[in-house]
Coordinates of C-alpha atoms in Angstrom, one line a residue:
M1 CA -20.6 -30.1 14.8
D2 CA -18.9 -28.0 11.7
I3 CA -19.8 -24.0 11.9
A4 CA -19.3 -22.6 8.6
F5 CA -16.7 -19.2 8.8
R6 CA -15.5 -17.2 7.0
I7 CA -12.7 -16.1 7.4
P8 CA -12.0 -12.5 6.8
K9 CA -9.6 -11.6 4.5
P10 CA -6.4 -8.9 4.9
A11 CA -7.2 -5.0 5.6
A12 CA -6.2 -2.9 2.9
V13 CA -6.6 0.0 5.4
E14 CA -6.9 0.0 8.9
V15 CA -7.6 2.9 11.5
R16 CA -7.9 3.2 15.2
D17 CA -9.4 5.7 17.0
L18 CA -8.6 8.7 14.8
Q19 CA -9.4 11.8 16.2
V20 CA -8.4 15.2 14.1
Q21 CA -9.5 18.7 14.9
L22 CA -9.6 21.4 12.2
G23 CA -9.3 25.0 13.6
G24 CA -10.1 23.6 17.4
T25 CA -13.3 22.0 15.8
P26 CA -13.3 18.5 16.5
V27 CA -14.1 16.6 13.0
L28 CA -13.4 13.2 13.6
R29 CA -13.8 12.0 17.2
G30 CA -12.2 8.7 17.2
V31 CA -12.9 7.3 13.8
N32 CA -12.5 2.8 13.7
L33 CA -12.4 1.4 10.2
R34 CA -11.4 -2.0 8.7
I35 CA -11.6 -2.2 4.9
E36 CA -10.8 -5.7 3.8
A37 CA -8.9 -5.9 0.6
G38 CA -10.5 -6.4 -2.8
R39 CA -13.9 -4.9 -1.8
M40 CA -15.3 -2.0 -3.0
V41 CA -17.0 0.4 -0.2
A42 CA -18.5 3.6 -0.1
L43 CA -18.2 6.0 2.6
I44 CA -21.3 8.1 2.8
G45 CA -22.5 11.0 5.3
P46 CA -23.5 14.6 5.5
N47 CA -21.7 17.9 4.4
G48 CA -19.2 18.2 6.9
S49 CA -18.9 14.9 8.2
G50 CA -15.3 14.2 8.0
K51 CA -15.1 11.8 4.9
T52 CA -12.7 14.4 2.8
T53 CA -10.7 14.9 6.0
L54 CA -10.3 10.9 6.7
L55 CA -9.3 10.7 3.0
R56 CA -6.4 12.9 3.4
C57 CA -5.2 11.1 6.8
L58 CA -4.9 8.2 4.5
L59 CA -2.9 10.1 2.2
G60 CA -0.8 11.4 4.6
L61 CA -2.0 14.9 3.8
Q62 CA -3.4 15.4 7.1
V63 CA -1.6 14.4 10.3
P64 CA -4.1 13.1 13.3
H65 CA -3.9 14.2 17.2
S66 CA -4.2 11.0 17.9
G67 CA -5.3 7.2 16.6
S68 CA -3.0 5.3 13.6
V69 CA -4.0 4.6 9.8
R70 CA -2.2 1.4 8.8
L71 CA -2.3 0.7 4.6
L72 CA -2.0 -2.6 2.7
Q73 CA -0.8 -4.4 5.8
E74 CA 2.7 -2.5 6.1
G75 CA 2.0 0.8 8.1
P76 CA 1.1 4.4 8.1
P77 CA 1.0 6.3 4.7
N78 CA 4.7 6.8 3.5
P79 CA 6.0 7.6 -0.1
S80 CA 6.8 4.1 -1.0
L81 CA 3.4 3.0 0.0
L82 CA 1.4 5.9 -1.4
R83 CA 2.9 4.8 -4.8
R84 CA 0.5 1.6 -4.3
I85 CA -2.5 3.8 -4.0
G86 CA -4.6 5.8 -6.6
Y87 CA -6.4 9.1 -5.6
V88 CA -9.2 11.0 -7.5
P89 CA -10.1 14.4 -5.8
Q90 CA -13.5 15.8 -5.9
R91 CA -12.9 18.4 -8.3
L92 CA -9.2 19.8 -9.7
Q93 CA -10.1 23.8 -10.5
L94 CA -7.6 24.4 -13.4
D95 CA -6.6 27.4 -15.2
P96 CA -7.7 27.8 -18.6
S97 CA -4.5 29.1 -19.6
F98 CA -3.2 25.4 -18.1
M99 CA -2.0 24.1 -21.7
L100 CA -1.1 20.5 -21.2
T101 CA -2.5 18.1 -23.6
V102 CA -4.1 15.3 -21.6
R103 CA -1.3 13.1 -23.3
E104 CA 1.3 15.1 -21.5
F105 CA -0.5 15.3 -18.3
L106 CA -0.7 11.7 -18.1
A107 CA 2.7 11.0 -19.5
I108 CA 4.3 13.0 -16.4
R109 CA 2.6 10.8 -13.9
R110 CA 4.3 8.0 -15.2
P111 CA 7.6 8.0 -13.9
V112 CA 8.8 5.8 -17.2
T113 CA 7.4 8.7 -19.2
A114 CA 8.4 11.2 -17.1
T115 CA 11.1 12.6 -19.5
W116 CA 8.2 12.6 -21.9
F117 CA 9.3 15.6 -23.7
W118 CA 12.2 14.1 -25.3
R119 CA 10.0 10.5 -26.7
P120 CA 7.9 10.8 -29.8
S121 CA 4.1 10.3 -28.7
R122 CA 3.9 6.7 -30.1
Q123 CA 6.3 5.8 -27.4
I124 CA 4.0 7.7 -24.8
D125 CA 0.7 6.1 -26.1
E126 CA 2.2 2.6 -25.8
Q127 CA 3.3 3.4 -21.7
L128 CA -0.3 4.6 -21.2
H129 CA -2.2 2.6 -23.1
S130 CA -4.2 0.1 -21.3
A131 CA -5.3 2.9 -18.6
V132 CA -6.4 5.0 -21.4
A133 CA -8.3 2.4 -23.4
E134 CA -9.7 1.2 -20.1
M135 CA -11.2 4.7 -19.2
D136 CA -12.3 5.5 -23.0
V137 CA -9.8 8.6 -23.3
T138 CA -8.1 7.7 -26.2
R139 CA -10.0 10.4 -28.5
L140 CA -9.2 13.1 -26.1
L141 CA -5.3 12.5 -25.6
D142 CA -4.5 15.6 -27.9
R143 CA -7.1 18.0 -25.9
P144 CA -6.1 20.5 -24.0
V145 CA -6.8 19.6 -20.2
A146 CA -8.2 23.1 -19.2
G147 CA -10.9 22.2 -21.9
L148 CA -12.4 19.3 -21.2
S149 CA -15.9 19.1 -19.6
G150 CA -16.5 18.0 -16.2
G151 CA -17.3 14.1 -17.1
Q152 CA -14.3 13.8 -19.8
L153 CA -11.7 15.5 -16.7
Q154 CA -12.6 12.8 -14.1
R155 CA -12.2 10.4 -16.7
V156 CA -8.5 11.6 -17.4
L157 CA -8.2 12.0 -13.4
I158 CA -9.0 8.5 -12.4
C159 CA -7.1 6.8 -15.7
S160 CA -4.3 8.8 -14.3
S161 CA -4.6 7.4 -10.8
L162 CA -4.4 3.9 -12.7
L163 CA -1.5 4.5 -14.5
N164 CA 1.1 3.1 -11.3
E165 CA -1.4 0.0 -10.8
P166 CA -2.6 0.7 -8.0
E167 CA -3.8 -1.4 -5.1
L168 CA -5.7 1.1 -3.3
L169 CA -8.0 2.9 -5.1
L170 CA -9.4 6.4 -3.3
L171 CA -12.4 8.3 -4.7
D172 CA -13.8 11.6 -3.7
E173 CA -17.1 12.4 -4.4
P174 CA -16.4 11.2 -8.7
T175 CA -18.5 12.6 -10.5
A176 CA -18.6 16.0 -8.8
G177 CA -19.1 17.9 -12.0
V178 CA -20.5 15.2 -14.2
D179 CA -24.2 15.7 -15.5
T180 CA -27.3 13.4 -14.0
P181 CA -27.1 11.2 -17.5
G182 CA -23.5 10.6 -17.1
E183 CA -23.1 9.6 -13.5
A184 CA -24.4 6.2 -13.7
D185 CA -22.1 5.4 -16.9
F186 CA -19.4 6.6 -14.5
Y187 CA -19.9 4.5 -11.2
E188 CA -20.1 1.5 -14.1
L189 CA -17.1 2.1 -15.3
I190 CA -15.5 2.2 -12.0
A191 CA -17.1 -1.1 -10.8
E192 CA -15.8 -2.5 -14.1
V193 CA -12.1 -1.4 -13.1
H194 CA -13.0 -3.1 -9.9
R195 CA -14.0 -6.2 -11.2
R196 CA -11.1 -6.0 -13.8
R197 CA -8.1 -5.4 -11.8
G198 CA -9.5 -7.0 -8.3
L199 CA -8.2 -3.6 -6.8
T200 CA -9.9 -2.2 -3.5
V201 CA -11.7 0.9 -4.2
V202 CA -12.8 3.6 -1.4
L203 CA -15.9 5.4 -2.7
V204 CA -17.2 9.0 -1.1
S205 CA -20.4 9.3 -2.4
H206 CA -23.6 11.4 -1.9
D207 CA -25.3 9.8 -4.5
L208 CA -27.0 6.8 -2.4
S209 CA -28.4 4.8 -5.2
M210 CA -25.2 4.3 -6.7
V211 CA -23.8 3.3 -3.6
Y212 CA -26.6 0.6 -3.0
R213 CA -26.1 -0.8 -6.7
H214 CA -22.2 -0.8 -6.2
A215 CA -20.5 -1.3 -3.2
S216 CA -20.1 -4.2 -1.1
R217 CA -20.0 -2.7 2.0
V218 CA -21.2 1.0 3.5
Y219 CA -20.1 3.1 5.8
A220 CA -21.6 6.2 7.4
L221 CA -19.5 8.1 8.8
N222 CA -20.9 11.7 10.9
G223 CA -17.6 12.4 12.9
V224 CA -17.3 8.7 14.3
I225 CA -18.3 5.7 12.1
C226 CA -22.3 5.9 12.8
C227 CA -22.8 2.4 11.3
E228 CA -21.6 0.0 8.4
G229 CA -22.5 -2.9 7.1
A230 CA -24.2 -4.4 3.8
P231 CA -26.1 -1.6 1.8
E232 CA -29.0 -2.9 2.8
E233 CA -28.4 -3.1 6.3
V234 CA -26.9 0.6 6.4
M235 CA -29.7 2.1 4.0
N236 CA -32.5 1.8 6.2
A237 CA -34.0 5.2 7.4
E238 CA -33.4 4.7 11.0
S239 CA -29.5 3.9 10.4
L240 CA -29.2 7.4 8.0
K241 CA -31.0 8.9 10.6
Q242 CA -28.5 8.1 13.0
A243 CA -25.5 9.1 10.5
Y244 CA -27.4 12.2 8.9
G245 CA -28.3 13.5 12.0
I246 CA -31.8 14.6 10.5
H247 CA -35.0 12.9 9.1
F248 CA -34.2 11.1 6.1
T249 CA -36.1 9.5 3.6
P250 CA -36.2 5.4 3.9
Y251 CA -34.3 4.9 1.4
H252 CA -35.6 2.9 -1.8
H253 CA -33.4 1.3 -4.6
H254 CA -35.9 2.2 -7.4
H255 CA -35.3 5.2 -9.5
H256 CA -34.9 7.5 -6.1
H257 CA -31.7 9.5 -5.3
P258 CA -32.2 10.9 -2.0
H259 CA -29.4 13.7 -1.6
S260 CA -28.5 14.9 1.9
H261 CA -27.7 19.1 2.0
G262 CA -26.9 17.7 5.5
G263 CA -26.9 20.5 7.8
H264 CA -25.1 18.8 10.9
G265 CA -21.8 17.5 9.9
H266 CA -19.0 19.2 12.3

């Protein structure tokens, strides 16, 4: 009898028994995680549950006490691997006196245009064109980065993260600082980038309705991975209670935005 089974895709991210302590407090207590290449997955969990710490481990910014990280089937984070990874931080605090325009800020991120100040802006625009058009930031190119709204700045940061054609894109709360009406468009844009480029997207998010709509797999983290699976498997009262350690309203994917202001993170 033939048994149909799905051959798992290669892993873009493999994490084994990852343990991290910050200031003597265990933040990650043995995280195991395998993210298939080409998926758009979400990492959810209360504040202080270790989501940003986990991303920092993937980027080589945080050295774990024990355990291992393997990226794009190559090995632990290193400079050549990190060139294949895009990263959008939670919030970029810019000094109002930061004078670069969006064009200059993006040009610095491109190795090819690193000598941008010698080049005419037309040449730079050709280098930046596809990501700029994709993220709809053409009209912002001459604006100072420090004068952008939260939503505009996040678009520019995502644009910047796409310039080197990454295979893996890590987004830490990408809609922090974006007004609520703009939030849905924003996730739509990220989903569109994922569809068009076929890259692996790991999204840290508090917005469970957006996670439900766009992620193909969800990992609930609270020091360890409490549960993982398709959104409809993970986004139920029992799993969320396990992850958030508090009573959580059962999740319905209509126009309901449960937010955790989670107390039990560390």
